[in-house]
């Protein structure tokens, strides 16, 4: 196997309220909720690209055939600060360390907070990072 047979996928961010479980992360907000979601300063796609650029597939994990999903939950405060980062699911110590390093940098960037009825509110962001190896787990 060659390391170029690996890739990292990040599809999108999902949102909820502080205390929501990973199973409620697909919460749908309607227009009547009057909620504006939190935003990374340059937008969601810029955030996703930043994560893709910041996280590398650890060689030791690749050589061990480790693949799967890492799930992270963090809160954007009323002031736009990243707080309460929690790894809900990790698959390997080296991958955990790599993603944690990226999250440390991300936590230093102020976001635009969520708003409800024009008042800033705390909101949870769920991020799933998928580590894939060609030939493992049905990925070709």
Short mmCIF file of N, CA and C in Angstrom, two decimals:
data_model
loop_
_atom_site.label_atom_id
_atom_site.label_comp_id
_atom_site.label_asym_id
_atom_site.label_seq_id
_atom_site.Cartn_x
_atom_site.Cartn_y
_atom_site.Cartn_z
N UNK A 1 0.84 -1.18 0.00
CA UNK A 1 0.00 0.00 0.00
C UNK A 1 0.88 1.24 0.00
N UNK A 2 0.35 2.28 -0.61
CA UNK A 2 1.05 3.55 -0.65
C UNK A 2 0.17 4.60 0.02
N UNK A 3 0.83 5.54 0.71
CA UNK A 3 0.08 6.56 1.43
C UNK A 3 -0.82 7.37 0.50
N UNK A 4 -0.48 7.44 -0.79
CA UNK A 4 -1.36 8.18 -1.71
C UNK A 4 -2.66 7.45 -1.99
N UNK A 5 -2.84 6.27 -1.38
CA UNK A 5 -4.09 5.55 -1.49
C UNK A 5 -5.03 5.87 -0.34
N UNK A 6 -4.73 6.95 0.37
CA UNK A 6 -5.57 7.39 1.48
C UNK A 6 -6.21 8.72 1.14
N UNK A 7 -7.30 9.01 1.80
CA UNK A 7 -7.89 10.33 1.66
C UNK A 7 -8.74 10.63 2.88
N UNK A 8 -9.03 11.91 3.03
CA UNK A 8 -9.83 12.39 4.14
C UNK A 8 -11.04 13.11 3.55
N UNK A 9 -12.23 12.76 4.03
CA UNK A 9 -13.47 13.38 3.54
C UNK A 9 -14.12 14.17 4.66
N UNK A 10 -14.64 15.32 4.31
CA UNK A 10 -15.46 16.10 5.22
C UNK A 10 -16.58 16.66 4.37
N UNK A 11 -17.80 16.25 4.65
CA UNK A 11 -18.92 16.63 3.80
C UNK A 11 -19.50 17.99 4.17
N UNK A 12 -19.85 18.16 5.43
CA UNK A 12 -20.50 19.39 5.85
C UNK A 12 -20.51 19.44 7.37
N UNK A 13 -20.94 20.57 7.87
CA UNK A 13 -21.13 20.73 9.31
C UNK A 13 -22.59 20.50 9.63
N UNK A 14 -22.84 20.06 10.85
CA UNK A 14 -24.21 19.90 11.32
C UNK A 14 -24.33 20.67 12.62
N UNK A 15 -25.54 21.11 12.95
CA UNK A 15 -25.73 22.02 14.07
C UNK A 15 -26.80 21.53 15.02
N UNK A 16 -26.67 21.93 16.27
CA UNK A 16 -27.65 21.62 17.29
C UNK A 16 -27.48 22.60 18.43
N UNK A 17 -28.13 22.32 19.54
CA UNK A 17 -28.01 23.16 20.72
C UNK A 17 -27.09 22.47 21.72
N UNK A 18 -26.41 23.25 22.57
CA UNK A 18 -25.57 22.63 23.60
C UNK A 18 -26.37 21.57 24.36
N UNK A 19 -25.76 20.42 24.53
CA UNK A 19 -26.44 19.31 25.19
C UNK A 19 -27.06 18.32 24.22
N UNK A 20 -27.20 18.70 22.95
CA UNK A 20 -27.72 17.76 21.95
C UNK A 20 -26.74 16.61 21.79
N UNK A 21 -27.29 15.41 21.65
CA UNK A 21 -26.43 14.25 21.41
C UNK A 21 -26.06 14.21 19.93
N UNK A 22 -25.12 13.37 19.61
CA UNK A 22 -24.70 13.19 18.22
C UNK A 22 -25.89 12.74 17.37
N UNK A 23 -26.87 12.10 17.99
CA UNK A 23 -28.02 11.60 17.24
C UNK A 23 -29.03 12.70 16.90
N UNK A 24 -28.91 13.85 17.55
CA UNK A 24 -29.82 14.96 17.25
C UNK A 24 -29.13 15.99 16.35
N UNK A 25 -27.95 15.67 15.83
CA UNK A 25 -27.19 16.65 15.08
C UNK A 25 -27.82 17.03 13.75
N UNK A 26 -28.73 16.25 13.28
CA UNK A 26 -29.38 16.56 12.01
C UNK A 26 -30.62 17.42 12.23
N UNK A 27 -30.60 18.16 13.32
CA UNK A 27 -31.72 19.04 13.66
C UNK A 27 -32.00 19.96 12.48
N UNK A 28 -33.27 20.13 12.17
CA UNK A 28 -33.68 21.01 11.07
C UNK A 28 -34.27 22.26 11.69
N UNK A 29 -33.77 23.40 11.27
CA UNK A 29 -34.28 24.67 11.76
C UNK A 29 -35.18 25.26 10.69
N UNK A 30 -36.38 25.64 11.07
CA UNK A 30 -37.30 26.24 10.11
C UNK A 30 -37.19 27.76 10.20
N UNK A 31 -37.72 28.41 9.20
CA UNK A 31 -37.69 29.87 9.17
C UNK A 31 -38.38 30.46 10.40
N UNK A 32 -39.41 29.78 10.90
CA UNK A 32 -40.14 30.29 12.06
C UNK A 32 -39.30 30.23 13.34
N UNK A 33 -38.23 29.41 13.34
CA UNK A 33 -37.34 29.36 14.50
C UNK A 33 -36.56 30.67 14.66
N UNK A 34 -36.45 31.42 13.56
CA UNK A 34 -35.75 32.70 13.56
C UNK A 34 -34.30 32.55 14.05
N UNK A 35 -33.62 31.51 13.54
CA UNK A 35 -32.24 31.22 13.96
C UNK A 35 -31.31 31.39 12.77
N UNK A 36 -30.21 32.09 13.03
CA UNK A 36 -29.12 32.20 12.08
C UNK A 36 -27.99 31.33 12.62
N UNK A 37 -27.50 30.38 11.83
CA UNK A 37 -26.46 29.45 12.29
C UNK A 37 -25.12 30.17 12.44
N UNK A 38 -24.25 29.63 13.30
CA UNK A 38 -22.91 30.22 13.43
C UNK A 38 -22.14 30.03 12.13
N UNK A 39 -21.18 30.93 11.89
CA UNK A 39 -20.41 30.85 10.64
C UNK A 39 -18.93 31.07 10.91
N UNK A 40 -18.13 30.28 10.25
CA UNK A 40 -16.70 30.52 10.18
C UNK A 40 -16.54 31.83 9.40
N UNK A 41 -15.60 32.70 9.76
CA UNK A 41 -15.52 34.02 9.12
C UNK A 41 -15.53 34.00 7.59
N UNK A 42 -14.84 33.04 6.98
CA UNK A 42 -14.79 32.98 5.51
C UNK A 42 -15.83 32.04 4.92
N UNK A 43 -16.70 31.49 5.77
CA UNK A 43 -17.76 30.61 5.30
C UNK A 43 -17.47 29.14 5.56
N UNK A 44 -18.53 28.32 5.44
CA UNK A 44 -18.42 26.90 5.74
C UNK A 44 -17.43 26.18 4.84
N UNK A 45 -17.47 26.46 3.55
CA UNK A 45 -16.54 25.77 2.63
C UNK A 45 -15.09 26.09 2.97
N UNK A 46 -14.81 27.33 3.36
CA UNK A 46 -13.45 27.70 3.76
C UNK A 46 -13.03 26.94 5.02
N UNK A 47 -13.98 26.78 5.96
CA UNK A 47 -13.68 26.02 7.17
C UNK A 47 -13.36 24.57 6.82
N UNK A 48 -14.21 23.96 6.00
CA UNK A 48 -13.99 22.55 5.61
C UNK A 48 -12.65 22.39 4.91
N UNK A 49 -12.30 23.34 4.05
CA UNK A 49 -11.01 23.28 3.36
C UNK A 49 -9.86 23.46 4.35
N UNK A 50 -10.04 24.34 5.31
CA UNK A 50 -9.03 24.55 6.34
C UNK A 50 -8.77 23.25 7.10
N UNK A 51 -9.84 22.53 7.45
CA UNK A 51 -9.68 21.26 8.16
C UNK A 51 -8.97 20.26 7.26
N UNK A 52 -9.41 20.16 6.00
CA UNK A 52 -8.76 19.22 5.06
C UNK A 52 -7.27 19.50 4.94
N UNK A 53 -6.92 20.78 4.87
CA UNK A 53 -5.51 21.17 4.71
C UNK A 53 -4.71 20.97 5.99
N UNK A 54 -5.38 20.97 7.15
CA UNK A 54 -4.70 20.91 8.44
C UNK A 54 -4.50 19.48 8.95
N UNK A 55 -5.29 18.55 8.46
CA UNK A 55 -5.24 17.18 8.97
C UNK A 55 -4.57 16.28 7.94
N UNK A 56 -3.55 15.57 8.40
CA UNK A 56 -2.87 14.60 7.53
C UNK A 56 -3.14 13.20 8.05
N UNK A 57 -3.18 12.26 7.14
CA UNK A 57 -3.37 10.86 7.53
C UNK A 57 -2.06 10.38 8.15
N UNK A 58 -2.04 10.03 9.44
CA UNK A 58 -0.78 9.58 10.05
C UNK A 58 -0.27 8.30 9.40
N UNK A 59 1.01 8.27 9.12
CA UNK A 59 1.62 7.12 8.46
C UNK A 59 1.41 5.85 9.29
N UNK A 60 1.59 5.94 10.60
CA UNK A 60 1.44 4.77 11.45
C UNK A 60 0.01 4.21 11.39
N UNK A 61 -0.98 5.08 11.28
CA UNK A 61 -2.37 4.63 11.17
C UNK A 61 -2.59 3.96 9.82
N UNK A 62 -2.06 4.56 8.78
CA UNK A 62 -2.17 3.99 7.44
C UNK A 62 -1.52 2.61 7.39
N UNK A 63 -0.31 2.51 7.94
CA UNK A 63 0.42 1.24 7.90
C UNK A 63 -0.28 0.16 8.71
N UNK A 64 -1.06 0.57 9.69
CA UNK A 64 -1.82 -0.38 10.51
C UNK A 64 -3.20 -0.68 9.92
N UNK A 65 -3.54 -0.01 8.81
CA UNK A 65 -4.83 -0.23 8.17
C UNK A 65 -5.99 0.40 8.92
N UNK A 66 -5.72 1.44 9.69
CA UNK A 66 -6.77 2.10 10.46
C UNK A 66 -7.53 3.08 9.58
N UNK A 67 -8.85 2.93 9.55
CA UNK A 67 -9.72 3.84 8.80
C UNK A 67 -11.03 3.96 9.57
N UNK A 68 -11.78 4.98 9.28
CA UNK A 68 -13.06 5.18 9.94
C UNK A 68 -13.36 6.65 10.13
N UNK A 69 -14.33 6.93 10.99
CA UNK A 69 -14.81 8.30 11.21
C UNK A 69 -14.40 8.82 12.57
N UNK A 70 -14.01 10.08 12.60
CA UNK A 70 -13.78 10.80 13.85
C UNK A 70 -14.91 11.82 13.96
N UNK A 71 -15.59 11.82 15.10
CA UNK A 71 -16.70 12.75 15.30
C UNK A 71 -16.36 13.70 16.44
N UNK A 72 -16.54 14.98 16.17
CA UNK A 72 -16.19 16.03 17.12
C UNK A 72 -17.40 16.92 17.32
N UNK A 73 -17.57 17.35 18.56
CA UNK A 73 -18.62 18.31 18.88
C UNK A 73 -17.94 19.49 19.56
N UNK A 74 -18.30 20.71 19.14
CA UNK A 74 -17.81 21.90 19.83
C UNK A 74 -18.89 22.96 19.83
N UNK A 75 -18.77 23.88 20.76
CA UNK A 75 -19.78 24.92 20.93
C UNK A 75 -19.20 26.24 20.45
N UNK A 76 -20.02 27.00 19.73
CA UNK A 76 -19.69 28.38 19.38
C UNK A 76 -20.47 29.24 20.37
N UNK A 77 -19.72 30.00 21.18
CA UNK A 77 -20.35 30.81 22.23
C UNK A 77 -21.07 32.01 21.65
N UNK A 78 -21.73 32.75 22.53
CA UNK A 78 -22.43 33.96 22.13
C UNK A 78 -21.47 35.02 21.58
N UNK A 79 -20.19 34.89 21.94
CA UNK A 79 -19.19 35.85 21.45
C UNK A 79 -18.40 35.31 20.26
N UNK A 80 -18.72 34.09 19.80
CA UNK A 80 -18.04 33.52 18.64
C UNK A 80 -16.82 32.68 18.98
N UNK A 81 -16.56 32.46 20.26
CA UNK A 81 -15.42 31.63 20.68
C UNK A 81 -15.77 30.15 20.56
N UNK A 82 -14.77 29.35 20.19
CA UNK A 82 -14.93 27.90 20.16
C UNK A 82 -14.69 27.39 21.58
N UNK A 83 -15.66 26.65 22.11
CA UNK A 83 -15.59 26.15 23.49
C UNK A 83 -16.02 24.68 23.53
N UNK A 84 -15.66 24.04 24.62
CA UNK A 84 -16.15 22.69 24.94
C UNK A 84 -15.96 21.69 23.81
N UNK A 85 -14.78 21.69 23.21
CA UNK A 85 -14.50 20.71 22.16
C UNK A 85 -14.45 19.32 22.77
N UNK A 86 -15.18 18.39 22.15
CA UNK A 86 -15.26 17.03 22.66
C UNK A 86 -15.17 16.04 21.50
N UNK A 87 -14.31 15.05 21.65
CA UNK A 87 -14.24 13.98 20.68
C UNK A 87 -15.29 12.94 21.06
N UNK A 88 -16.28 12.80 20.22
CA UNK A 88 -17.35 11.85 20.47
C UNK A 88 -16.91 10.45 20.05
N UNK A 89 -16.15 10.41 18.96
CA UNK A 89 -15.65 9.13 18.46
C UNK A 89 -14.29 9.36 17.83
N UNK A 90 -13.33 8.53 18.22
CA UNK A 90 -12.02 8.54 17.60
C UNK A 90 -11.66 7.10 17.28
N UNK A 91 -10.75 6.90 16.37
CA UNK A 91 -10.49 5.54 15.90
C UNK A 91 -9.08 5.05 16.20
N UNK A 92 -8.21 5.96 16.64
CA UNK A 92 -6.81 5.57 16.78
C UNK A 92 -6.08 6.74 17.44
N UNK A 93 -5.08 6.43 18.26
CA UNK A 93 -4.36 7.48 19.00
C UNK A 93 -3.66 8.47 18.08
N UNK A 94 -3.05 8.00 17.01
CA UNK A 94 -2.32 8.91 16.10
C UNK A 94 -3.30 9.82 15.36
N UNK A 95 -4.43 9.29 14.95
CA UNK A 95 -5.44 10.12 14.27
C UNK A 95 -6.03 11.12 15.25
N UNK A 96 -6.30 10.67 16.47
CA UNK A 96 -6.81 11.58 17.51
C UNK A 96 -5.84 12.75 17.69
N UNK A 97 -4.56 12.46 17.79
CA UNK A 97 -3.54 13.50 17.99
C UNK A 97 -3.52 14.47 16.82
N UNK A 98 -3.62 13.96 15.62
CA UNK A 98 -3.61 14.80 14.41
C UNK A 98 -4.83 15.72 14.36
N UNK A 99 -6.00 15.18 14.64
CA UNK A 99 -7.23 15.99 14.61
C UNK A 99 -7.23 16.97 15.77
N UNK A 100 -6.76 16.56 16.93
CA UNK A 100 -6.70 17.45 18.09
C UNK A 100 -5.82 18.67 17.80
N UNK A 101 -4.70 18.43 17.13
CA UNK A 101 -3.80 19.53 16.76
C UNK A 101 -4.53 20.53 15.86
N UNK A 102 -5.26 20.05 14.89
CA UNK A 102 -6.01 20.94 14.00
C UNK A 102 -7.10 21.69 14.78
N UNK A 103 -7.77 21.00 15.69
CA UNK A 103 -8.82 21.66 16.47
C UNK A 103 -8.25 22.73 17.40
N UNK A 104 -7.02 22.56 17.86
CA UNK A 104 -6.40 23.59 18.69
C UNK A 104 -6.23 24.88 17.90
N UNK A 105 -5.83 24.78 16.64
CA UNK A 105 -5.71 25.96 15.79
C UNK A 105 -7.09 26.56 15.50
N UNK A 106 -8.04 25.70 15.21
CA UNK A 106 -9.39 26.16 14.88
C UNK A 106 -10.00 26.90 16.06
N UNK A 107 -9.71 26.44 17.28
CA UNK A 107 -10.31 27.06 18.46
C UNK A 107 -9.79 28.47 18.71
N UNK A 108 -8.74 28.86 18.03
CA UNK A 108 -8.20 30.22 18.18
C UNK A 108 -8.86 31.22 17.22
N UNK A 109 -9.70 30.74 16.34
CA UNK A 109 -10.35 31.61 15.36
C UNK A 109 -11.76 31.94 15.84
N UNK A 110 -12.09 33.20 15.90
CA UNK A 110 -13.43 33.62 16.30
C UNK A 110 -14.41 33.42 15.15
N UNK A 111 -15.54 32.82 15.46
CA UNK A 111 -16.62 32.60 14.51
C UNK A 111 -17.63 33.73 14.65
N UNK A 112 -18.53 33.81 13.72
CA UNK A 112 -19.70 34.67 13.85
C UNK A 112 -20.73 33.82 14.58
N UNK A 113 -21.20 34.26 15.75
CA UNK A 113 -22.09 33.40 16.54
C UNK A 113 -23.45 33.19 15.89
N UNK A 114 -24.16 32.22 16.43
CA UNK A 114 -25.55 32.00 16.03
C UNK A 114 -26.41 33.08 16.66
N UNK A 115 -27.54 33.34 16.03
CA UNK A 115 -28.48 34.33 16.56
C UNK A 115 -29.88 33.73 16.56
N UNK A 116 -30.63 34.09 17.58
CA UNK A 116 -32.06 33.78 17.62
C UNK A 116 -32.78 35.08 17.95
N UNK A 117 -33.67 35.48 17.05
CA UNK A 117 -34.39 36.75 17.22
C UNK A 117 -33.41 37.90 17.47
N UNK A 118 -32.35 37.92 16.69
CA UNK A 118 -31.32 38.97 16.73
C UNK A 118 -30.50 39.01 18.01
N UNK A 119 -30.57 37.97 18.83
CA UNK A 119 -29.76 37.87 20.04
C UNK A 119 -28.77 36.73 19.86
N UNK A 120 -27.48 36.94 20.17
CA UNK A 120 -26.52 35.85 20.03
C UNK A 120 -26.82 34.71 21.00
N UNK A 121 -26.66 33.48 20.52
CA UNK A 121 -26.90 32.29 21.34
C UNK A 121 -25.76 31.31 21.16
N UNK A 122 -25.62 30.40 22.11
CA UNK A 122 -24.65 29.30 22.00
C UNK A 122 -25.23 28.24 21.05
N UNK A 123 -24.37 27.68 20.23
CA UNK A 123 -24.84 26.61 19.36
C UNK A 123 -23.72 25.58 19.19
N UNK A 124 -24.13 24.32 19.12
CA UNK A 124 -23.19 23.22 18.95
C UNK A 124 -22.97 22.95 17.47
N UNK A 125 -21.71 22.67 17.13
CA UNK A 125 -21.33 22.29 15.77
C UNK A 125 -20.80 20.86 15.84
N UNK A 126 -21.28 20.02 14.92
CA UNK A 126 -20.81 18.64 14.81
C UNK A 126 -19.99 18.51 13.54
N UNK A 127 -18.82 17.92 13.67
CA UNK A 127 -17.91 17.74 12.55
C UNK A 127 -17.52 16.27 12.48
N UNK A 128 -17.69 15.66 11.32
CA UNK A 128 -17.25 14.28 11.11
C UNK A 128 -16.15 14.30 10.06
N UNK A 129 -15.01 13.74 10.42
CA UNK A 129 -13.88 13.62 9.51
C UNK A 129 -13.72 12.14 9.19
N UNK A 130 -13.76 11.81 7.91
CA UNK A 130 -13.71 10.42 7.47
C UNK A 130 -12.31 10.11 6.93
N UNK A 131 -11.66 9.15 7.56
CA UNK A 131 -10.34 8.69 7.12
C UNK A 131 -10.54 7.41 6.31
N UNK A 132 -10.08 7.42 5.07
CA UNK A 132 -10.31 6.31 4.15
C UNK A 132 -8.99 5.76 3.58
N UNK A 133 -8.97 4.45 3.35
CA UNK A 133 -7.84 3.79 2.68
C UNK A 133 -8.43 2.97 1.54
N UNK A 134 -7.89 3.14 0.35
CA UNK A 134 -8.35 2.36 -0.79
C UNK A 134 -8.19 0.87 -0.48
N UNK A 135 -9.26 0.11 -0.72
CA UNK A 135 -9.24 -1.33 -0.50
C UNK A 135 -9.70 -1.75 0.89
N UNK A 136 -9.95 -0.79 1.79
CA UNK A 136 -10.45 -1.09 3.12
C UNK A 136 -11.86 -0.57 3.27
N UNK A 137 -12.70 -1.32 3.92
CA UNK A 137 -14.05 -0.87 4.21
C UNK A 137 -14.91 -0.65 2.98
N UNK A 138 -14.55 -1.32 1.87
CA UNK A 138 -15.34 -1.18 0.66
C UNK A 138 -15.01 0.05 -0.17
N UNK A 139 -13.91 0.73 0.17
CA UNK A 139 -13.52 1.93 -0.58
C UNK A 139 -12.51 1.55 -1.65
N UNK A 140 -12.87 1.77 -2.88
CA UNK A 140 -11.98 1.43 -4.01
C UNK A 140 -11.49 2.64 -4.73
#
